[in-house]
């Protein structure tokens, strides 16, 4: 029964996070991009902080290491990632599926950054090939044209790539910090301070609340992102991270684009093109090469568990 529960939650998480790209795209018709991202995390941060007070014995950062981790989370994991992602998705040529596929490069980039910052996680020759596969996937997906590198679609997709790189870099930096703060606490305070940073950037970009167009669609998009993709999504993520481990849960990045494509097609009439599919295949191959040892170990563990159940 536990196994079916985990599979069900995994699918729910992939669906919630994948369809979030569609909700971002829909909401950008009514909100300025960075202001939209900031308000999303105003709401999600308050909810996550309440959960941290409920679920942990340490809902407040205490040590210098705790505050460093929160700072990295606020700047890179929340502010930089979401500001660039939302701005990139303002481009009408960037579909929900394309954005999701670029973001699925996150595990590949995380491994690449870890090579330089975490000596115990050095890349082998095969790992470097995997990293190159991932980068090639982004190049194919972005439809890079050397004669016209400033084309709108290319620039927007590269902004989303920059968002993914910021998230991956932040994830690696947090692993270098010796903090015992619960992950729920770290996420809550990172969300709140990240939202504050995005409000500052929003003002600097000339965005204002007067640019918001209130409508039922706008409220639904914001509510879905804040309550569904952020609050509910992260709660499911924390639960599965503890039950499944980092390797299995990272596969959400490769299932989410399917739901991004489906929701984009159903609600926004978006049709993924051949470059989206080709880029996804290259990125996934890069992930398999980079994580081949962990995947092999996980498959061996699953096989041994099945043999044990059969013998019992």
Coordinates of N, CA, C and O in Angstrom, one line a residue, residues 175-307:
X175 N 24.5 22.9 0.0 CA 25.0 21.6 0.4 C 26.4 21.8 1.0 O 26.9 20.9 1.7
X176 N 27.1 23.0 0.8 CA 28.4 23.2 1.3 C 28.3 23.8 2.8 O 29.3 24.0 3.5
X177 N 27.1 24.2 3.2 CA 26.9 24.8 4.5 C 26.5 23.8 5.5 O 25.5 23.0 5.3
X178 N 27.1 23.8 6.6 CA 26.9 22.9 7.7 C 25.7 23.4 8.6 O 26.0 24.0 9.7
X179 N 24.5 23.3 8.1 CA 23.4 23.8 8.9 C 22.5 22.6 9.3 O 22.3 21.7 8.5
X180 N 21.9 22.6 10.5 CA 21.0 21.6 10.9 C 19.6 22.1 10.9 O 18.7 21.4 11.5
X181 N 19.3 23.2 10.2 CA 18.0 23.7 10.2 C 17.1 22.8 9.3 O 17.4 22.3 8.3
X182 N 15.8 22.5 9.8 CA 14.9 21.7 9.0 C 14.6 22.3 7.7 O 14.6 23.6 7.5
X183 N 14.5 21.5 6.7 CA 14.3 22.0 5.3 C 13.0 22.8 5.2 O 12.9 23.8 4.4
X184 N 12.0 22.5 6.0 CA 10.8 23.3 5.9 C 11.0 24.7 6.4 O 10.5 25.7 5.8
X185 N 11.8 24.9 7.4 CA 12.2 26.2 7.9 C 13.0 27.0 6.9 O 12.8 28.2 6.6
X186 N 14.0 26.3 6.3 CA 14.8 26.9 5.3 C 13.9 27.4 4.1 O 14.1 28.5 3.6
X187 N 13.0 26.6 3.6 CA 12.1 26.9 2.5 C 11.2 28.1 2.9 O 11.1 29.0 2.1
X188 N 10.7 28.1 4.1 CA 9.7 29.2 4.5 C 10.4 30.5 4.5 O 9.9 31.5 3.9
X189 N 11.6 30.6 5.1 CA 12.2 31.9 5.2 C 12.9 32.3 3.9 O 12.9 33.5 3.6
X190 N 13.3 31.3 3.1 CA 13.8 31.7 1.8 C 12.7 32.2 0.9 O 12.9 33.2 0.1
X191 N 11.5 31.6 1.0 CA 10.4 32.1 0.2 C 10.1 33.6 0.6 O 9.9 34.4 -0.3
X192 N 10.0 33.9 1.9 CA 9.6 35.2 2.4 C 10.6 36.3 2.0 O 10.3 37.3 1.4
X193 N 11.9 36.0 2.2 CA 13.0 37.0 1.9 C 13.1 37.0 0.3 O 13.4 38.1 -0.2
X194 N 13.0 35.9 -0.3 CA 13.0 35.9 -1.8 C 11.9 36.8 -2.4 O 12.1 37.5 -3.4
X195 N 10.7 36.7 -1.8 CA 9.6 37.5 -2.3 C 9.9 39.0 -2.1 O 9.6 39.8 -2.9
X196 N 10.5 39.3 -0.9 CA 10.9 40.7 -0.6 C 11.9 41.2 -1.7 O 11.7 42.3 -2.2
X197 N 12.9 40.4 -2.0 CA 13.8 40.8 -3.0 C 13.2 41.0 -4.4 O 13.5 42.0 -5.1
X198 N 12.2 40.1 -4.7 CA 11.6 40.3 -6.0 C 10.7 41.5 -6.0 O 10.5 42.2 -7.1
X199 N 10.1 41.9 -4.9 CA 9.3 43.2 -4.8 C 10.3 44.4 -5.1 O 9.9 45.3 -5.8
X200 N 11.5 44.3 -4.6 CA 12.5 45.4 -4.8 C 12.8 45.4 -6.3 O 12.9 46.5 -6.9
X201 N 13.1 44.3 -6.9 CA 13.4 44.2 -8.3 C 12.2 44.7 -9.2 O 12.4 45.4 -10.2
X202 N 11.0 44.3 -8.8 CA 9.8 44.7 -9.5 C 9.7 46.2 -9.5 O 9.4 46.8 -10.6
X203 N 9.9 46.9 -8.4 CA 9.9 48.3 -8.4 C 11.0 48.9 -9.3 O 10.7 49.9 -10.0
X204 N 12.2 48.3 -9.2 CA 13.3 48.8 -10.0 C 13.0 48.7 -11.5 O 13.5 49.5 -12.3
X205 N 12.2 47.7 -11.9 CA 11.8 47.5 -13.3 C 10.7 48.4 -13.7 O 10.2 48.3 -14.9
X206 N 10.1 49.1 -12.8 CA 9.0 50.0 -13.1 C 7.6 49.3 -13.0 O 6.6 49.9 -13.5
X207 N 7.6 48.1 -12.5 CA 6.3 47.4 -12.4 C 5.6 48.0 -11.2 O 6.2 48.5 -10.2
X208 N 4.2 48.0 -11.2 CA 3.4 48.5 -10.1 C 2.1 47.7 -10.0 O 1.7 47.0 -11.0
X209 N 1.5 47.8 -8.9 CA 0.2 47.1 -8.7 C -0.8 47.6 -9.6 O -1.8 46.9 -10.0
X210 N -0.6 48.8 -10.1 CA -1.5 49.4 -11.1 C -1.5 48.7 -12.4 O -2.4 48.8 -13.2
X211 N -0.5 47.9 -12.7 CA -0.4 47.1 -13.9 C -1.2 45.8 -13.9 O -1.3 45.2 -14.9
X212 N -1.7 45.5 -12.7 CA -2.4 44.2 -12.5 C -3.8 44.4 -13.1 O -4.5 45.4 -12.8
X213 N -4.3 43.4 -13.8 CA -5.6 43.4 -14.3 C -6.4 42.3 -13.6 O -6.1 41.1 -13.8
X214 N -7.3 42.7 -12.7 CA -8.0 41.7 -11.9 C -9.0 41.0 -12.7 O -9.8 41.6 -13.5
X215 N -9.1 39.7 -12.6 CA -10.0 38.9 -13.3 C -10.1 37.5 -12.6 O -9.2 37.2 -11.8
X216 N -11.1 36.8 -12.9 CA -11.2 35.4 -12.4 C -10.0 34.6 -12.7 O -9.4 33.8 -11.9
X217 N -9.5 34.7 -14.0 CA -8.4 33.9 -14.5 C -7.1 34.3 -13.7 O -6.3 33.5 -13.3
X218 N -7.0 35.6 -13.4 CA -5.8 36.1 -12.7 C -5.8 35.5 -11.3 O -4.7 35.0 -10.8
X219 N -6.9 35.5 -10.6 CA -7.0 35.0 -9.2 C -6.7 33.5 -9.2 O -6.0 33.0 -8.3
X220 N -7.3 32.8 -10.2 CA -7.1 31.3 -10.2 C -5.7 31.0 -10.5 O -5.1 30.0 -9.9
X221 N -5.0 31.7 -11.4 CA -3.6 31.4 -11.7 C -2.7 31.7 -10.5 O -1.9 30.8 -10.1
X222 N -2.9 32.8 -9.8 CA -2.2 33.1 -8.6 C -2.4 32.1 -7.5 O -1.5 31.6 -6.8
X223 N -3.7 31.8 -7.3 CA -4.1 30.8 -6.2 C -3.5 29.5 -6.5 O -3.0 28.8 -5.6
X224 N -3.5 29.0 -7.7 CA -3.0 27.7 -8.1 C -1.5 27.7 -7.8 O -1.0 26.7 -7.3
X225 N -0.8 28.7 -8.2 CA 0.7 28.7 -8.0 C 1.1 28.8 -6.6 O 2.0 28.1 -6.1
X226 N 0.4 29.6 -5.8 CA 0.7 29.8 -4.4 C 0.3 28.6 -3.5 O 1.1 28.2 -2.7
X227 N -0.9 28.2 -3.7 CA -1.4 27.1 -2.9 C -1.1 25.7 -3.4 O -0.7 24.8 -2.7
X228 N -1.3 25.5 -4.7 CA -1.0 24.2 -5.3 C 0.4 23.9 -5.6 O 1.0 23.0 -5.0
X229 N 1.0 24.7 -6.5 CA 2.4 24.4 -6.9 C 3.4 24.6 -5.8 O 4.4 23.9 -5.7
X230 N 3.2 25.7 -5.0 CA 4.2 26.0 -4.0 C 3.9 25.3 -2.7 O 4.7 24.4 -2.2
X231 N 2.8 25.7 -2.0 CA 2.5 25.1 -0.7 C 2.3 23.6 -0.7 O 3.0 22.8 -0.1
X232 N 1.3 23.1 -1.5 CA 1.0 21.7 -1.6 C 2.2 20.9 -2.2 O 2.6 19.9 -1.8
X233 N 2.7 21.5 -3.3 CA 3.8 20.9 -4.0 C 5.0 20.6 -3.2 O 5.6 19.5 -3.2
X234 N 5.4 21.6 -2.4 CA 6.6 21.4 -1.5 C 6.3 20.4 -0.4 O 7.2 19.7 0.0
X235 N 5.1 20.4 0.1 CA 4.8 19.5 1.2 C 4.9 18.0 0.7 O 5.4 17.2 1.4
X236 N 4.4 17.8 -0.5 CA 4.5 16.5 -1.1 C 6.0 16.2 -1.4 O 6.4 15.0 -1.2
X237 N 6.7 17.2 -1.9 CA 8.1 17.0 -2.2 C 8.9 16.5 -0.9 O 9.7 15.6 -1.0
X238 N 8.7 17.2 0.2 CA 9.4 16.9 1.4 C 9.1 15.5 1.9 O 9.9 14.7 2.3
X239 N 7.8 15.1 1.7 CA 7.4 13.7 2.1 C 8.1 12.7 1.3 O 8.6 11.7 1.8
X240 N 8.1 12.9 -0.1 CA 8.7 11.9 -1.0 C 10.2 11.9 -0.9 O 10.8 10.9 -1.1
X241 N 10.8 13.1 -0.6 CA 12.2 13.1 -0.5 C 12.7 12.2 0.7 O 13.7 11.5 0.5
X242 N 11.9 12.2 1.7 CA 12.3 11.3 2.9 C 12.0 9.9 2.6 O 12.8 9.0 3.0
X243 N 11.0 9.6 1.8 CA 10.6 8.2 1.5 C 11.4 7.6 0.4 O 11.7 6.4 0.4
X244 N 11.7 8.4 -0.7 CA 12.2 7.8 -1.9 C 13.7 8.1 -2.1 O 14.4 7.4 -2.8
X245 N 14.2 9.3 -1.5 CA 15.6 9.7 -1.7 C 15.7 10.6 -2.9 O 14.8 10.9 -3.7
X246 N 16.9 11.2 -3.0 CA 17.1 12.3 -3.9 C 17.1 11.9 -5.4 O 16.6 12.6 -6.2
X247 N 17.6 10.7 -5.7 CA 17.6 10.3 -7.1 C 16.2 10.1 -7.6 O 15.9 10.6 -8.7
X248 N 15.4 9.3 -6.9 CA 14.1 9.0 -7.5 C 13.2 10.3 -7.5 O 12.5 10.5 -8.5
X249 N 13.3 11.2 -6.6 CA 12.5 12.4 -6.6 C 12.9 13.3 -7.7 O 12.1 14.1 -8.2
X250 N 14.2 13.3 -8.0 CA 14.7 14.2 -9.1 C 14.1 13.8 -10.4 O 14.0 14.6 -11.4
X251 N 13.5 12.6 -10.6 CA 12.9 12.2 -11.8 C 11.6 13.0 -12.1 O 11.1 13.0 -13.2
X252 N 11.1 13.7 -11.0 CA 9.9 14.5 -11.2 C 10.2 15.6 -12.3 O 9.3 15.9 -13.1
X253 N 11.5 16.0 -12.4 CA 11.9 17.0 -13.4 C 11.6 16.5 -14.9 O 11.5 17.3 -15.8
X254 N 11.6 15.1 -15.0 CA 11.5 14.6 -16.4 C 10.0 14.1 -16.6 O 9.7 13.7 -17.8
X255 N 9.2 14.1 -15.6 CA 7.8 13.8 -15.8 C 7.0 15.0 -15.9 O 6.0 15.1 -16.7
X256 N 7.4 16.1 -15.2 CA 6.7 17.4 -15.2 C 6.4 17.9 -16.6 O 5.3 18.5 -16.9
X257 N 7.4 17.9 -17.6 CA 7.2 18.4 -18.9 C 6.0 17.8 -19.6 O 5.3 18.5 -20.5
X258 N 5.7 16.5 -19.3 CA 4.5 15.9 -19.9 C 3.3 16.6 -19.5 O 2.4 16.9 -20.3
X259 N 3.1 16.9 -18.2 CA 2.0 17.6 -17.7 C 1.9 19.0 -18.1 O 0.9 19.6 -18.3
X260 N 3.1 19.6 -18.3 CA 3.2 21.0 -18.8 C 2.7 21.1 -20.2 O 1.9 22.0 -20.6
X261 N 3.1 20.1 -21.0 CA 2.6 20.0 -22.4 C 1.1 19.8 -22.5 O 0.4 20.5 -23.3
X262 N 0.6 18.9 -21.7 CA -0.9 18.6 -21.7 C -1.7 19.8 -21.2 O -2.7 20.1 -21.8
X263 N -1.3 20.4 -20.1 CA -2.1 21.5 -19.6 C -2.0 22.7 -20.5 O -2.9 23.4 -20.7
X264 N -0.8 22.9 -21.1 CA -0.6 24.0 -22.1 C -1.5 23.8 -23.3 O -2.1 24.8 -23.8
X265 N -1.6 22.6 -23.7 CA -2.5 22.2 -24.9 C -4.0 22.4 -24.5 O -4.7 23.0 -25.3
X266 N -4.4 21.9 -23.3 CA -5.8 22.0 -23.0 C -6.3 23.4 -22.7 O -7.4 23.8 -23.1
X267 N -5.4 24.2 -22.0 CA -5.9 25.5 -21.5 C -5.4 26.7 -22.3 O -6.1 27.7 -22.4
X268 N -4.3 26.5 -23.0 CA -3.7 27.6 -23.8 C -3.6 27.3 -25.3 O -3.0 28.2 -26.0
X269 N -4.0 26.2 -25.7 CA -3.9 25.7 -27.1 C -2.4 25.8 -27.6 O -2.2 26.1 -28.8
X270 N -1.5 25.4 -26.7 CA -0.1 25.4 -27.1 C 0.2 24.0 -27.7 O -0.2 23.0 -27.1
X271 N 1.0 24.0 -28.8 CA 1.4 22.7 -29.4 C 2.9 22.6 -29.4 O 3.5 23.4 -30.1
X272 N 3.5 21.7 -28.6 CA 4.9 21.5 -28.6 C 5.5 21.2 -30.0 O 4.8 20.4 -30.7
X273 N 6.7 21.7 -30.3 CA 7.2 21.4 -31.6 C 8.3 20.3 -31.5 O 8.6 19.8 -30.4
X274 N 8.9 20.0 -32.6 CA 10.0 19.0 -32.7 C 11.2 19.3 -31.8 O 11.8 18.4 -31.2
X275 N 11.6 20.6 -31.8 CA 12.7 20.9 -31.0 C 12.5 20.7 -29.5 O 13.5 20.4 -28.8
X276 N 11.3 20.9 -29.1 CA 11.0 20.6 -27.6 C 11.2 19.2 -27.3 O 11.8 18.8 -26.3
X277 N 10.7 18.3 -28.2 CA 10.9 16.8 -27.9 C 12.3 16.4 -28.0 O 12.8 15.7 -27.2
X278 N 13.0 17.0 -29.0 CA 14.4 16.6 -29.2 C 15.3 17.1 -28.0 O 16.2 16.4 -27.5
X279 N 15.0 18.3 -27.6 CA 15.8 18.9 -26.5 C 15.5 18.0 -25.2 O 16.5 17.8 -24.4
X280 N 14.3 17.6 -25.0 CA 14.0 16.8 -23.8 C 14.7 15.5 -23.9 O 15.3 15.0 -22.8
X281 N 14.8 14.8 -25.0 CA 15.5 13.5 -25.1 C 17.0 13.7 -24.8 O 17.6 12.9 -24.1
X282 N 17.6 14.8 -25.3 CA 19.0 15.0 -25.0 C 19.3 15.3 -23.6 O 20.2 14.8 -23.0
X283 N 18.4 16.1 -23.0 CA 18.6 16.4 -21.5 C 18.4 15.2 -20.7 O 19.2 14.9 -19.7
X284 N 17.4 14.3 -21.0 CA 17.2 13.1 -20.3 C 18.4 12.1 -20.4 O 18.8 11.5 -19.4
X285 N 18.9 12.0 -21.6 CA 20.1 11.2 -21.8 C 21.3 11.7 -21.0 O 22.0 10.9 -20.4
X286 N 21.4 13.0 -20.9 CA 22.5 13.6 -20.1 C 22.3 13.2 -18.6 O 23.3 12.9 -17.9
X287 N 21.1 13.3 -18.1 CA 20.8 12.9 -16.7 C 21.1 11.4 -16.5 O 21.7 11.1 -15.5
X288 N 20.7 10.5 -17.4 CA 21.0 9.1 -17.2 C 22.5 8.9 -17.2 O 23.0 8.1 -16.3
X289 N 23.3 9.5 -18.0 CA 24.7 9.3 -18.0 C 25.4 9.9 -16.7 O 26.3 9.3 -16.1
X290 N 24.9 11.0 -16.2 CA 25.4 11.6 -15.0 C 25.1 10.8 -13.8 O 25.9 10.7 -12.9
X291 N 23.9 10.3 -13.7 CA 23.4 9.6 -12.6 C 23.3 8.1 -12.7 O 22.6 7.4 -12.0
X292 N 24.2 7.6 -13.7 CA 24.1 6.1 -14.0 C 24.4 5.2 -12.8 O 23.7 4.2 -12.6
X293 N 25.3 5.6 -11.9 CA 25.7 4.8 -10.8 C 24.5 4.8 -9.8 O 24.1 3.7 -9.2
X294 N 24.0 6.0 -9.5 CA 22.8 6.1 -8.5 C 21.6 5.3 -9.1 O 20.9 4.7 -8.3
X295 N 21.4 5.4 -10.4 CA 20.2 4.7 -11.0 C 20.4 3.2 -10.9 O 19.5 2.5 -10.6
X296 N 21.7 2.8 -11.2 CA 22.0 1.4 -11.2 C 21.8 0.8 -9.7 O 21.2 -0.2 -9.5
X297 N 22.2 1.6 -8.8 CA 22.1 1.2 -7.4 C 20.6 1.1 -7.0 O 20.2 0.2 -6.3
X298 N 19.8 2.1 -7.4 CA 18.4 2.1 -7.1 C 17.7 1.0 -7.8 O 16.9 0.3 -7.1
X299 N 18.0 0.6 -9.0 CA 17.4 -0.5 -9.7 C 17.8 -1.8 -9.0 O 16.9 -2.7 -8.8
X300 N 19.0 -1.9 -8.5 CA 19.4 -3.1 -7.8 C 18.7 -3.2 -6.5 O 18.2 -4.3 -6.1
X301 N 18.5 -2.1 -5.8 CA 17.7 -2.1 -4.5 C 16.3 -2.5 -4.8 O 15.7 -3.3 -4.0
X302 N 15.7 -2.0 -5.9 CA 14.3 -2.4 -6.1 C 14.2 -3.8 -6.5 O 13.2 -4.5 -6.0
X303 N 15.2 -4.4 -7.2 CA 15.1 -5.8 -7.6 C 15.3 -6.7 -6.3 O 14.5 -7.6 -6.2
X304 N 16.2 -6.3 -5.5 CA 16.4 -7.1 -4.2 C 15.2 -7.0 -3.3 O 14.8 -8.1 -2.7
X305 N 14.5 -5.9 -3.3 CA 13.3 -5.8 -2.5 C 12.2 -6.7 -3.0 O 11.5 -7.3 -2.3
X306 N 12.1 -6.8 -4.3 CA 11.1 -7.6 -4.9 C 11.4 -9.1 -4.7 O 10.5 -9.9 -4.4
X307 N 12.7 -9.5 -4.8 CA 13.0 -10.8 -4.5 C 12.7 -11.2 -3.1 O 12.2 -12.3 -2.8

